[in-house]
Short mmCIF file of C-alpha atoms in Angstrom, two decimals:
data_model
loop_
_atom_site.label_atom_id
_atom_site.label_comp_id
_atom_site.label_asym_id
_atom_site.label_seq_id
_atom_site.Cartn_x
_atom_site.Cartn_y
_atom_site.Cartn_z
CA UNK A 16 32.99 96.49 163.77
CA UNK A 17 33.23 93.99 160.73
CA UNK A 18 36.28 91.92 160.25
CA UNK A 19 38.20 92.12 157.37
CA UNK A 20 39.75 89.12 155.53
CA UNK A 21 43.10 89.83 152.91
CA UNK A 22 43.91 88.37 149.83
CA UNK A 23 46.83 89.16 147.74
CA UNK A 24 47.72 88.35 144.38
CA UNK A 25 51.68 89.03 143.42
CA UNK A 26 52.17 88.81 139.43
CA UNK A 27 55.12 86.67 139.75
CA UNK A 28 56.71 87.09 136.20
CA UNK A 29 57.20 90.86 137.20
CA UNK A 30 58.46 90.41 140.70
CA UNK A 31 62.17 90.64 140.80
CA UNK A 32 62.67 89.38 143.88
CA UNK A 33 63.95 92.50 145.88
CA UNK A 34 62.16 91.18 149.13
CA UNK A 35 61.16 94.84 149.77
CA UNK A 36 57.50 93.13 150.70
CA UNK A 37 58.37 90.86 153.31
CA UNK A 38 59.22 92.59 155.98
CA UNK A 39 56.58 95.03 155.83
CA UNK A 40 53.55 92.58 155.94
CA UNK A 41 52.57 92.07 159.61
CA UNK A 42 51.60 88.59 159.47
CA UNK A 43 54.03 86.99 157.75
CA UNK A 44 52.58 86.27 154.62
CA UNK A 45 54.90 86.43 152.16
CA UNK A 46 58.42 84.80 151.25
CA UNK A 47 60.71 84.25 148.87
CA UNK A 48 60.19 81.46 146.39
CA UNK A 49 63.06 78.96 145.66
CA UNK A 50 61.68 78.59 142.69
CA UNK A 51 62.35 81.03 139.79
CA UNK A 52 60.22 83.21 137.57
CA UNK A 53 61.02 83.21 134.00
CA UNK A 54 63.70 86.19 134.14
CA UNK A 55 65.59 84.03 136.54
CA UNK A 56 64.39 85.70 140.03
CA UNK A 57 63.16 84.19 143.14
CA UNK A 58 59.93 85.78 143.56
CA UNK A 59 57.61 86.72 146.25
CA UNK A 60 54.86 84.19 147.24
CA UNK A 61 52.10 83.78 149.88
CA UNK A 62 52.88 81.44 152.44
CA UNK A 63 49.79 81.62 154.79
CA UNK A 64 46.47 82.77 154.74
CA UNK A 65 46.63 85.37 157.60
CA UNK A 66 46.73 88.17 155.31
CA UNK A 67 44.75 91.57 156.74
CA UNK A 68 44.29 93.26 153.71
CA UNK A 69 46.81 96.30 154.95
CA UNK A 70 48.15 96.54 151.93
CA UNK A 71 51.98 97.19 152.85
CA UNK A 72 53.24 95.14 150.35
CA UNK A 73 51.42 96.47 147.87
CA UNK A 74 52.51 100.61 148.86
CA UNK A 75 56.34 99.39 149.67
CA UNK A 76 56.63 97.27 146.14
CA UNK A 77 58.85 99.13 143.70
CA UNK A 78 57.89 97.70 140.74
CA UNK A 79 53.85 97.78 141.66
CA UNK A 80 53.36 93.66 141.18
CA UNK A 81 51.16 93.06 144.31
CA UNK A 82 47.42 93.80 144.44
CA UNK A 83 45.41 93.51 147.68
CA UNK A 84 41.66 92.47 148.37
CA UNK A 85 39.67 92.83 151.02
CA UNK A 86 36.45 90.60 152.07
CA UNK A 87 34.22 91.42 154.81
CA UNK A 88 33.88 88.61 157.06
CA UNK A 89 30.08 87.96 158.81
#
């Protein structure tokens, strides 16, 4: 069975910060910035790189900002 490697990419002038995402990853790979996008949110950001391409955060987002990719790993 190949392994599968995650990436996400969160489009973080969109997120608003709900934090909907961040319990529904499994790996803990995203967190709230302290920084703000430029409608005054603190937005989701990756924090590791354990991502396993589930895609939870991507189904659970309500405003459809997060996009998943998966890599095969050899």
């Amino acid at each position: 069975m190949a392994k599968v490697k995650g990436d996400i990419v969160i489009d973080i002038e969109k997120c608003k910060g709900c934090g909907v995402c961040i319990p529904a990853c499994p790996n803990d790979v995203i967190a709230l910035s302290k920084n703000v996008n430029g409608k005054g949110y603190n937005y989701a950001e990756t924090v590791n790189e354990e991502c396993i391409g589930c895609a939870n955060c991507a189904i659970v987002c309500p405003d459809g900002v997060i996009t998943v990719y998966r890599k095969k790993i050899e």
